[in-house]
PDB file of C-alpha atoms in Angstrom:
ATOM      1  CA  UNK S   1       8.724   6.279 -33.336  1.00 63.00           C
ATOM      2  CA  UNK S   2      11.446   8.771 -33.348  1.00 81.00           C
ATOM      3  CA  UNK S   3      15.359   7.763 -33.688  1.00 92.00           C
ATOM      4  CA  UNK S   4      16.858   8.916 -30.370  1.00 96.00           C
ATOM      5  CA  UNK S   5      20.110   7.567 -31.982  1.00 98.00           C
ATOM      6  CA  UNK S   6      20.490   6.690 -35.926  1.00 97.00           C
ATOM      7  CA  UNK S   7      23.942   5.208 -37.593  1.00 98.00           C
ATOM      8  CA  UNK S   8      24.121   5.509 -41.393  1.00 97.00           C
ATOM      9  CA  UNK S   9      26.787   3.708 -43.399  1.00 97.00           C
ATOM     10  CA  UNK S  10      29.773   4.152 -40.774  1.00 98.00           C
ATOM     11  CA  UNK S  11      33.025   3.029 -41.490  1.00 97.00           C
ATOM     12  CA  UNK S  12      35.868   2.559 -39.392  1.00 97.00           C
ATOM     13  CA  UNK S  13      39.509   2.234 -40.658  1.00 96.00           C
ATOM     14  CA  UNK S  14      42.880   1.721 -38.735  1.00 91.00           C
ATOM     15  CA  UNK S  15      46.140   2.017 -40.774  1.00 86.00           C
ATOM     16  CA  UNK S  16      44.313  -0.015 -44.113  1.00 87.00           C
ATOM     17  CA  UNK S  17      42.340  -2.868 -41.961  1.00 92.00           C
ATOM     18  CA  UNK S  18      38.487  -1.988 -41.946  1.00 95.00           C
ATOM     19  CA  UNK S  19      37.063  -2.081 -38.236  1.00 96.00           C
ATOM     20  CA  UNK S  20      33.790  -1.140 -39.321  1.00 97.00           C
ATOM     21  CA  UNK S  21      32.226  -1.779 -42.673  1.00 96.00           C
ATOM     22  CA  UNK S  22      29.105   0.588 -43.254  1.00 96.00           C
ATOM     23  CA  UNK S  23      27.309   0.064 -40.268  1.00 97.00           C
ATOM     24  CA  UNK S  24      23.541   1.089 -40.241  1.00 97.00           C
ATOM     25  CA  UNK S  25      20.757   0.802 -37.309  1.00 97.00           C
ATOM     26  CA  UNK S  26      18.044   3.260 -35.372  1.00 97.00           C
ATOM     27  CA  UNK S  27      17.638   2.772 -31.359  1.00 97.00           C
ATOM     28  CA  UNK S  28      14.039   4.258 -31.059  1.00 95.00           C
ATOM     29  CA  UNK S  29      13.559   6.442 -28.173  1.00 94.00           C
ATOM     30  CA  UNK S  30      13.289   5.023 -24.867  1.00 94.00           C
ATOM     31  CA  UNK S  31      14.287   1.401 -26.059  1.00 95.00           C
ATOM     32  CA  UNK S  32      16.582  -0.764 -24.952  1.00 96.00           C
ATOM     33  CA  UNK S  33      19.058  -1.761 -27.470  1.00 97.00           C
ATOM     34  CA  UNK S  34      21.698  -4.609 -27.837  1.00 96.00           C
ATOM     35  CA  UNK S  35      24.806  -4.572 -29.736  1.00 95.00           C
ATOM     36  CA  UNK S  36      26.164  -8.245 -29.764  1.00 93.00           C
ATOM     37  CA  UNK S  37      28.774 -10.367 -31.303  1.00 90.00           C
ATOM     38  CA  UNK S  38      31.670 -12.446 -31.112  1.00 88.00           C
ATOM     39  CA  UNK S  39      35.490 -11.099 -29.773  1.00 86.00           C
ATOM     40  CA  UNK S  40      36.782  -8.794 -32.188  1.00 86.00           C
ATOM     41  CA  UNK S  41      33.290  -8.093 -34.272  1.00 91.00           C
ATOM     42  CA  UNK S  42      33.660  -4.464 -34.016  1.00 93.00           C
ATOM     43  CA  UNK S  43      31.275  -3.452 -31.144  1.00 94.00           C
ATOM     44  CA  UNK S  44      33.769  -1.376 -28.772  1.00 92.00           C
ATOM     45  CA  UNK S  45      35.182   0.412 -31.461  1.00 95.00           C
ATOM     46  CA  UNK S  46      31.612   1.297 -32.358  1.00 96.00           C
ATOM     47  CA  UNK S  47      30.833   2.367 -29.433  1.00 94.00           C
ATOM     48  CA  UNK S  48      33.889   4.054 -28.989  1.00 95.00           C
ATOM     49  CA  UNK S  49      32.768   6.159 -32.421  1.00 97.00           C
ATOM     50  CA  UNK S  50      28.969   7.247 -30.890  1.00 97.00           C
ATOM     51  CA  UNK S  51      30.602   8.570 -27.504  1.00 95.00           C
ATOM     52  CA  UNK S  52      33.440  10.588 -29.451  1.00 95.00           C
ATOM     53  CA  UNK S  53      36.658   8.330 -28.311  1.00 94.00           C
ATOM     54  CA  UNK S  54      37.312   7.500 -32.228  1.00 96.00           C
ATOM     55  CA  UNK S  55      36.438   9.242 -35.183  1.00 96.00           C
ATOM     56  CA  UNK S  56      34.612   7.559 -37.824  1.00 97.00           C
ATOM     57  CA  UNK S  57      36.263   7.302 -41.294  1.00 96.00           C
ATOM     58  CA  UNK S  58      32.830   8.103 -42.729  1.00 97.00           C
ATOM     59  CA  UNK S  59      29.309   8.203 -42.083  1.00 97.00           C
ATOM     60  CA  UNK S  60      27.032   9.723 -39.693  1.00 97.00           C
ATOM     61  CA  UNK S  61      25.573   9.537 -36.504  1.00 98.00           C
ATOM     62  CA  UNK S  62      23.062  11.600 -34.898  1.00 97.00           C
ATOM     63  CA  UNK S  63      21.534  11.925 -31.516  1.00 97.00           C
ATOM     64  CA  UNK S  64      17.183  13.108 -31.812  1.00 95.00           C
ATOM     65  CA  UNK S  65      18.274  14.096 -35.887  1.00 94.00           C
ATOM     66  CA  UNK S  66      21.519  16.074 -34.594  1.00 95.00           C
ATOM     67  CA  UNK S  67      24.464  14.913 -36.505  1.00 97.00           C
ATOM     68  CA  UNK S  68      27.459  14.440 -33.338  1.00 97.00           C
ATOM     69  CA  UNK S  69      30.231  11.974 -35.460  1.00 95.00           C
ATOM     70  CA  UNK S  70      33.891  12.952 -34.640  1.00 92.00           C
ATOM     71  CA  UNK S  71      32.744  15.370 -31.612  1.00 95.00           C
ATOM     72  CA  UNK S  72      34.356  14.832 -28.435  1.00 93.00           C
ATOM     73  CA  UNK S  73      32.908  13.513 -25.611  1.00 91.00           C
ATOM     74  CA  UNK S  74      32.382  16.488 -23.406  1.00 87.00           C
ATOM     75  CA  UNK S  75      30.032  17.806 -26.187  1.00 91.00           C
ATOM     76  CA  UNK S  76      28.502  14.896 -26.393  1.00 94.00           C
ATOM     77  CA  UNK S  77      27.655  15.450 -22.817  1.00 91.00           C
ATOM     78  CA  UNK S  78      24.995  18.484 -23.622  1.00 89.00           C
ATOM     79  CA  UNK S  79      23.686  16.264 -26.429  1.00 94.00           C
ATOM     80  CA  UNK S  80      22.454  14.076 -23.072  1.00 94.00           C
ATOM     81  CA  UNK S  81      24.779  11.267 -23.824  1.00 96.00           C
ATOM     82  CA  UNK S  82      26.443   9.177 -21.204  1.00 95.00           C
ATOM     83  CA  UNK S  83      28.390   5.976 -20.717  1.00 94.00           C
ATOM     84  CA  UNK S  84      30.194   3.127 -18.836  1.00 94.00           C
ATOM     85  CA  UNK S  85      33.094   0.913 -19.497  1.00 90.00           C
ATOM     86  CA  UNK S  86      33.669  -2.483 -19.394  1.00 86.00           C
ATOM     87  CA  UNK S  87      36.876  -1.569 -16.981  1.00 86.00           C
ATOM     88  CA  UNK S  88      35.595   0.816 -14.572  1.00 87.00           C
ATOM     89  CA  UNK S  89      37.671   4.517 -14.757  1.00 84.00           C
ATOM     90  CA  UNK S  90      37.409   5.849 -10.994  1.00 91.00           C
ATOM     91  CA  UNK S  91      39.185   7.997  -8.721  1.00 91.00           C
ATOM     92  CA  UNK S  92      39.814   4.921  -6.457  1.00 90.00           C
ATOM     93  CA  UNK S  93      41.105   7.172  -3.612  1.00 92.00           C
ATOM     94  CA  UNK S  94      38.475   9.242  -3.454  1.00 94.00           C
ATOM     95  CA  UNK S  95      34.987   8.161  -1.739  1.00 96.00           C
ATOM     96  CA  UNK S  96      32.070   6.539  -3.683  1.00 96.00           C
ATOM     97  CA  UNK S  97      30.011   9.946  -3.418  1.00 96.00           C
ATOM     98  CA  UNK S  98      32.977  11.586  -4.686  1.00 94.00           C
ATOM     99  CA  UNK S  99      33.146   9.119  -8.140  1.00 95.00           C
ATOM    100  CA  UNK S 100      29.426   9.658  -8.364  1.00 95.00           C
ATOM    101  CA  UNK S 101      29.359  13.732  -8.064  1.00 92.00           C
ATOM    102  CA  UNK S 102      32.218  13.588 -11.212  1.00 90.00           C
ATOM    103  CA  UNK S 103      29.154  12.987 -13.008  1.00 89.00           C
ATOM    104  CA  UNK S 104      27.529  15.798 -12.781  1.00 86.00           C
ATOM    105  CA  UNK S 105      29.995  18.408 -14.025  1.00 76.00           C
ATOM    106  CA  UNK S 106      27.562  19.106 -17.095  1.00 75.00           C
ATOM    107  CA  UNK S 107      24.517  20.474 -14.536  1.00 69.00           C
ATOM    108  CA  UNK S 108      26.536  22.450 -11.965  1.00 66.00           C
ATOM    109  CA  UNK S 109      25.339  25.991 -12.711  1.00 59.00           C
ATOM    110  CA  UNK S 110      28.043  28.871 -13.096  1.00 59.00           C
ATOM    111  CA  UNK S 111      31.810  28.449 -14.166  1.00 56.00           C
ATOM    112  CA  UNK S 112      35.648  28.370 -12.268  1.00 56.00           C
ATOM    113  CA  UNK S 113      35.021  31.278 -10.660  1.00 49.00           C
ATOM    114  CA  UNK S 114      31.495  31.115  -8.986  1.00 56.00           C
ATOM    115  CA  UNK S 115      32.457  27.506  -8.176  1.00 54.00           C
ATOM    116  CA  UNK S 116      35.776  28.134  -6.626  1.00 61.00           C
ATOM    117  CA  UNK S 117      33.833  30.881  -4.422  1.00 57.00           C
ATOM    118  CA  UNK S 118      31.222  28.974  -3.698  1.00 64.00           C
ATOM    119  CA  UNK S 119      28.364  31.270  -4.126  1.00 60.00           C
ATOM    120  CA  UNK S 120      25.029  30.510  -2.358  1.00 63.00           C
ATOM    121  CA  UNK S 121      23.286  29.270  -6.124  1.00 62.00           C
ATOM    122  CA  UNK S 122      26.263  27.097  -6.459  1.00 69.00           C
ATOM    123  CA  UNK S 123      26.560  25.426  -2.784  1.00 70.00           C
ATOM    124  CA  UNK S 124      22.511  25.286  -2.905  1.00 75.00           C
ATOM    125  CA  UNK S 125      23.399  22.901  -6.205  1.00 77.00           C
ATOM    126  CA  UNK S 126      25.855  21.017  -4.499  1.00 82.00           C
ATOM    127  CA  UNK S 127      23.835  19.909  -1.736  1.00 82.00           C
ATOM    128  CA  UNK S 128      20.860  18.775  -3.863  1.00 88.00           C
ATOM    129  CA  UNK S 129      23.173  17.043  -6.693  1.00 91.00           C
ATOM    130  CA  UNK S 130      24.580  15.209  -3.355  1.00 92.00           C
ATOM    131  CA  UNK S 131      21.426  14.066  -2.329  1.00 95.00           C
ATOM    132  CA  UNK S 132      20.473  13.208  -5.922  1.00 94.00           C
ATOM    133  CA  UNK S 133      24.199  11.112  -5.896  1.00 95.00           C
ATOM    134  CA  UNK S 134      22.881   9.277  -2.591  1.00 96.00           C
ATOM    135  CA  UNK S 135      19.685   8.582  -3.816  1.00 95.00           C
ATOM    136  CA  UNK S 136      21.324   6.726  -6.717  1.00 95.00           C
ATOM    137  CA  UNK S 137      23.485   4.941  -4.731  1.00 96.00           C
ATOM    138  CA  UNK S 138      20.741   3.995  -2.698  1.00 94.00           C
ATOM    139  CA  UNK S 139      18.793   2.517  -5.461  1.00 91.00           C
ATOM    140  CA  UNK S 140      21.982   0.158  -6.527  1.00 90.00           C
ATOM    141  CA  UNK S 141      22.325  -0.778  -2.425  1.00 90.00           C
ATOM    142  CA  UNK S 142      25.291   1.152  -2.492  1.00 94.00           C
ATOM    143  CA  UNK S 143      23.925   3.736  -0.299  1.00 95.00           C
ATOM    144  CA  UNK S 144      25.973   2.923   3.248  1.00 95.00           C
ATOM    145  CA  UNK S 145      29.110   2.666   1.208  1.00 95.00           C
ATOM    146  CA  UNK S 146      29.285   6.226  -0.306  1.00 96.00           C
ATOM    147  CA  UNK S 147      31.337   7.590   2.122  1.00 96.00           C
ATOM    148  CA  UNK S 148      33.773   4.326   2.049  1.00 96.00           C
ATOM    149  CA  UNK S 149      37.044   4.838  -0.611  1.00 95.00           C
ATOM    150  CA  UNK S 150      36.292   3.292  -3.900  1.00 95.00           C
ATOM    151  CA  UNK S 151      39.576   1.224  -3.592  1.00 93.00           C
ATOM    152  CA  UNK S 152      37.858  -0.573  -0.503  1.00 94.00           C
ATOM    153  CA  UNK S 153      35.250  -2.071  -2.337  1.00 92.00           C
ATOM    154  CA  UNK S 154      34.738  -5.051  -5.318  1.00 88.00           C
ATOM    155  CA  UNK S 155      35.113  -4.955  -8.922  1.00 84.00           C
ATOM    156  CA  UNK S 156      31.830  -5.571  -9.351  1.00 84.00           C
ATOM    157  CA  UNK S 157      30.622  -2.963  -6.682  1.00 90.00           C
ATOM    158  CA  UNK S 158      33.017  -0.423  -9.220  1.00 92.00           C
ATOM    159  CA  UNK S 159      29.920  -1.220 -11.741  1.00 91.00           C
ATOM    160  CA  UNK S 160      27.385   0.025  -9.502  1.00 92.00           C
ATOM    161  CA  UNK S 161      29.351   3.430  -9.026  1.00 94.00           C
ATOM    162  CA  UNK S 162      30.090   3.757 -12.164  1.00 94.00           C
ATOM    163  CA  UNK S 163      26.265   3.536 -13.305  1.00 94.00           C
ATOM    164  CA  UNK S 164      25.315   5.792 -10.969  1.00 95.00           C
ATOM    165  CA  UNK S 165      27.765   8.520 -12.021  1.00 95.00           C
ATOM    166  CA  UNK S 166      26.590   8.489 -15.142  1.00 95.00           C
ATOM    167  CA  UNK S 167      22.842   8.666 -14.062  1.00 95.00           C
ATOM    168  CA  UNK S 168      23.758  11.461 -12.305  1.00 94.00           C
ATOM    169  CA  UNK S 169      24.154  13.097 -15.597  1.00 92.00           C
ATOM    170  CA  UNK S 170      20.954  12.842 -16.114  1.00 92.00           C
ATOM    171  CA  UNK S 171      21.874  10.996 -20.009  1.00 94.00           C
ATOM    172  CA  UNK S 172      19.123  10.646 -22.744  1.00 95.00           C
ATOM    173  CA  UNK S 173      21.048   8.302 -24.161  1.00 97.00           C
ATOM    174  CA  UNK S 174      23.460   6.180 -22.321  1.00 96.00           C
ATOM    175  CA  UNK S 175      25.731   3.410 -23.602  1.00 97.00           C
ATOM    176  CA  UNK S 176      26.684   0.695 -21.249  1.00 96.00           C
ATOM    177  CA  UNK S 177      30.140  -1.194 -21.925  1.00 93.00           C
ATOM    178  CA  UNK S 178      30.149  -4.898 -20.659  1.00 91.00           C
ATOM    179  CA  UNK S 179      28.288  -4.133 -17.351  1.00 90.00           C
ATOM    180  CA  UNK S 180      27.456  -7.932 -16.504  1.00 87.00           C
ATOM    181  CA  UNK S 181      31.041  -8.567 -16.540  1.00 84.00           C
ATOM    182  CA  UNK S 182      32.764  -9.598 -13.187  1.00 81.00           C
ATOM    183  CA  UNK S 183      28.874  -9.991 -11.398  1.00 85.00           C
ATOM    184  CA  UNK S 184      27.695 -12.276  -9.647  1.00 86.00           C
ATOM    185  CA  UNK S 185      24.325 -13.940 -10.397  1.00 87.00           C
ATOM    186  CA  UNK S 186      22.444 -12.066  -7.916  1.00 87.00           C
ATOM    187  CA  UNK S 187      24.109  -8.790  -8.780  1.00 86.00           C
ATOM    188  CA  UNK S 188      22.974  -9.787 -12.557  1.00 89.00           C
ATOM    189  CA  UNK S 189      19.832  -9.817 -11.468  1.00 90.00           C
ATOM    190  CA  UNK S 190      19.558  -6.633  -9.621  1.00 89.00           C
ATOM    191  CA  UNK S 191      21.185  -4.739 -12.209  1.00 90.00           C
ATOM    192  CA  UNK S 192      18.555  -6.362 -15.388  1.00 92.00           C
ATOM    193  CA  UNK S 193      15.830  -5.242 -12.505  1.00 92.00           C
ATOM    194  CA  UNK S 194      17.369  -1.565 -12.196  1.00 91.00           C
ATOM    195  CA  UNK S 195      17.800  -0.762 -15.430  1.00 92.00           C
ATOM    196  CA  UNK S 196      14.079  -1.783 -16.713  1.00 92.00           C
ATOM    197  CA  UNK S 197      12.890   0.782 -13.878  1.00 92.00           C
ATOM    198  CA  UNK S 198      14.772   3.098 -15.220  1.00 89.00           C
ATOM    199  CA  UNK S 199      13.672   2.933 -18.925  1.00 89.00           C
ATOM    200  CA  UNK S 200      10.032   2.658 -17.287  1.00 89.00           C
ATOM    201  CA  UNK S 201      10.353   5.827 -14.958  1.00 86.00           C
ATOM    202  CA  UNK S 202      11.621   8.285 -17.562  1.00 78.00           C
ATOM    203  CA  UNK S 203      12.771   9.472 -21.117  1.00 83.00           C
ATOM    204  CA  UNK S 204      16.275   7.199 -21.320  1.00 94.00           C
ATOM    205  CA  UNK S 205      17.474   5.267 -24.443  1.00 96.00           C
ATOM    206  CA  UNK S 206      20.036   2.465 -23.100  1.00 97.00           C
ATOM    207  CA  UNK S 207      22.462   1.079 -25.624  1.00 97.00           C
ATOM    208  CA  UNK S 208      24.428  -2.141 -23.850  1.00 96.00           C
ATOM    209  CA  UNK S 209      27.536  -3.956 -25.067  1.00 94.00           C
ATOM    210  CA  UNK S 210      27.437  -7.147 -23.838  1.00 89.00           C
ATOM    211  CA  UNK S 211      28.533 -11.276 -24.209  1.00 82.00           C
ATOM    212  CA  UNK S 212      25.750 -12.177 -20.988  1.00 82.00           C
ATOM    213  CA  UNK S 213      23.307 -13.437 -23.558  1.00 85.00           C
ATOM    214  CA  UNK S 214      20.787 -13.892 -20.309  1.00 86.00           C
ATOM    215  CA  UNK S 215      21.121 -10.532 -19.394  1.00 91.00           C
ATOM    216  CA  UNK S 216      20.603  -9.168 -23.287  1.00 93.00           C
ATOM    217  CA  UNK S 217      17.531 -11.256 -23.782  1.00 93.00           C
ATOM    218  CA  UNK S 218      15.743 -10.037 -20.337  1.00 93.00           C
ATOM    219  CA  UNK S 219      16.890  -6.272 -21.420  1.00 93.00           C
ATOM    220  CA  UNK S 220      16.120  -5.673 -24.809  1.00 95.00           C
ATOM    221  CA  UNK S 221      13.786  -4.602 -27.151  1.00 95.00           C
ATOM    222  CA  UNK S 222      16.286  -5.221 -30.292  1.00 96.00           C
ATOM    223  CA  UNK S 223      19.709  -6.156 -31.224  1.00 96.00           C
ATOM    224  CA  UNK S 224      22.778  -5.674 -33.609  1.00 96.00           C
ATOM    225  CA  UNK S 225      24.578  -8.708 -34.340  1.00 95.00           C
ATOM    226  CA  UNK S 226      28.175  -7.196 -35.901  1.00 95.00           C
ATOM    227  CA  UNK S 227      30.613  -9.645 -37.143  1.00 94.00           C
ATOM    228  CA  UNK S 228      34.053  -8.459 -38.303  1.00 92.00           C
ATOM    229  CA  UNK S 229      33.129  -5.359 -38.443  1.00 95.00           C
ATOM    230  CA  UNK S 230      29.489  -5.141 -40.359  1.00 95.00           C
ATOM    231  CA  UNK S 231      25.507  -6.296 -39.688  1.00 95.00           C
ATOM    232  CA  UNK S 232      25.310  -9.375 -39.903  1.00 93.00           C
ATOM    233  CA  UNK S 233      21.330  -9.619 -38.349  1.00 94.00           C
ATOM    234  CA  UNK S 234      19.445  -7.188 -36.711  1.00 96.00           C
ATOM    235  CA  UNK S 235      16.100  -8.287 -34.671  1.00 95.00           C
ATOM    236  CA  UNK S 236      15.391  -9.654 -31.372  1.00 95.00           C
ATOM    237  CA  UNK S 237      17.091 -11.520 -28.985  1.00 94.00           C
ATOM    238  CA  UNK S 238      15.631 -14.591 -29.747  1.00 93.00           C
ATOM    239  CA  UNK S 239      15.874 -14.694 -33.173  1.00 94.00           C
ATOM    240  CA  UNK S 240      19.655 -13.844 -32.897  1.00 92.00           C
ATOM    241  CA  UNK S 241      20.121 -16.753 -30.491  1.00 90.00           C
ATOM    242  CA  UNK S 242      18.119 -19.162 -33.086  1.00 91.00           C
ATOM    243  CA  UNK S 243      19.727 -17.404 -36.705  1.00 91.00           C
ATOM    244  CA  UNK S 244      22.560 -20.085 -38.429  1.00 92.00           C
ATOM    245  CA  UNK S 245      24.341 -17.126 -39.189  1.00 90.00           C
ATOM    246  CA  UNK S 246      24.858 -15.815 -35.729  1.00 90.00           C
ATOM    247  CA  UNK S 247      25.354 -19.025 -34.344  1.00 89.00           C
ATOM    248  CA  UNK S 248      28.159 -19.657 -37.360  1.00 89.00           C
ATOM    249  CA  UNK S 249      30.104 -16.645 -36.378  1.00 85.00           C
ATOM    250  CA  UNK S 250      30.379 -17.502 -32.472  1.00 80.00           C
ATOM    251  CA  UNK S 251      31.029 -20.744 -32.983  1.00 66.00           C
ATOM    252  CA  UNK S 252      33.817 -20.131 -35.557  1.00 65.00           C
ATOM    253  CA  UNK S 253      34.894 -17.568 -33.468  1.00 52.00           C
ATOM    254  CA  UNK S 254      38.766 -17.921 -32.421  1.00 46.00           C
ATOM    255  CA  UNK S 255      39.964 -18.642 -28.784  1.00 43.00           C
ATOM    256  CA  UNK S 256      41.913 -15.083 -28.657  1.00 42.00           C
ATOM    257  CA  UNK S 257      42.595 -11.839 -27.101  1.00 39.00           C
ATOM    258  CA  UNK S 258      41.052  -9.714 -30.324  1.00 42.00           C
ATOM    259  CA  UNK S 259      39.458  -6.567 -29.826  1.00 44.00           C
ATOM    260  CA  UNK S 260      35.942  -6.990 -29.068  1.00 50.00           C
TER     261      UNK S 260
END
């Protein structure tokens, strides 16, 4: 199958220390992918690298064969690519509906001007990107809360919102940062539940940072294992969970605040 996204010898370096050390993987179309390791293995800053927050040092990366390293992250945006973060960035004074319409400032038809005169094509998109933005909501049981502050509601609850704004992109690709952290069983749960529907309804390709090994062995199809920086395994799930190597690195792993 086709590479929705494809890495190829990338290298990450900050002031002489090597973050990333010729990293190299494919995430097939429609898959969903893992990207695992111990604290301070290198798998934020790589993600930080395929959504344009860092540059890469060297190497590519391309989205359906179209090379994106070093662009920023609003043109990643037309190259369908969307993603969450392991701390939730919302307007917390603004309503839930409001967080979830900020992500769709890539399909509002028009520019500054028809949108700050509201012509009839661009309130006719506003209404139906609303109801799309309540429908997601909906799906995540979020739906009676959209017109509630964000600041009024949980940490965990922030995940939800934060999904659905960038579903409302409408992403080919889109890289979730830690979302299992701060959730409760249950919400664990739901969210494993939602995000196989979504991979089963239509043409997305998740990518998913995460420590939950539960949740990454009910989600994916593959995984990355990156220690300090570089591959050290890539396969399933399970055969991450039973490799010496893997099992090596967390356990050697130290009891610190390094960068994951």
């Amino acid at each position: 199958m086709e590479a929705r996204l494809r890495l190829r010898d990338v290298n990450l370096n900050f002031g002489g220390i090597t973050v990333l050390d010729d990293v190299s993987f494919d995430v097939e179309a429609n898959a969903i992918f893992g990207l695992v390791g111990p604290n301070g293995a290198g798998k934020t800053s790589l993600f930080n690298c395929i959504s344009g927050h860092y540059k890469p040092s060297s190497g590519s990366i391309a989205i359906d064969e179209n090379e994106v390293s070093g662009l920023a992250p609003s043109r990643l945006a037309a190259h369908g690519l969307a993603r969450t973060f392991q701390h939730p960035a919302l307007q917390l004074t603004a309503t839930v509906l409001e967080n979830v319409l900020l992500g769709a400032h890539t399909r509002l038809p028009g520019g500054p001007v028809s949108w700050s005169l509201r012509l009839p094509f661009t309130a006719r998109s506003e209404h139906s990107l609303r109801e799309e933005a309540r429908a997601l909501l909906e799906r995540v049981g979020l739906g009676s809360a959209a017109d509630v502050p964000a600041d009024e509601l949980s940490h965990g609850l922030h995940k939800g919102i934060e999904l659905c704004r960038a579903l409302l992109s409408k992403p080919k690709l889109l890289l979730l940062d830690e979302p299992a952290a701060g959730l409760s069983h249950g919400e664990v749960e739901s969210f494993i539940a939602t995000v196989k529907a979504l991979r089963d309804e239509g043409d997305i390709t998740v990518v998913i940072v995460e420590h939950h090994m539960g949740l990454i062995s009910a989600l994916t199809d593959r995984v990355v294992v990156l220690d300090h920086g570089r591959t050290l395994l890539e396969g399933t799930a399970a055969e991450a969970q039973t490799n010496a190597r893997v099992i090596e690195a967390y356990l050697g792993q130290e009891d610190d605040d390094g960068a994951a």
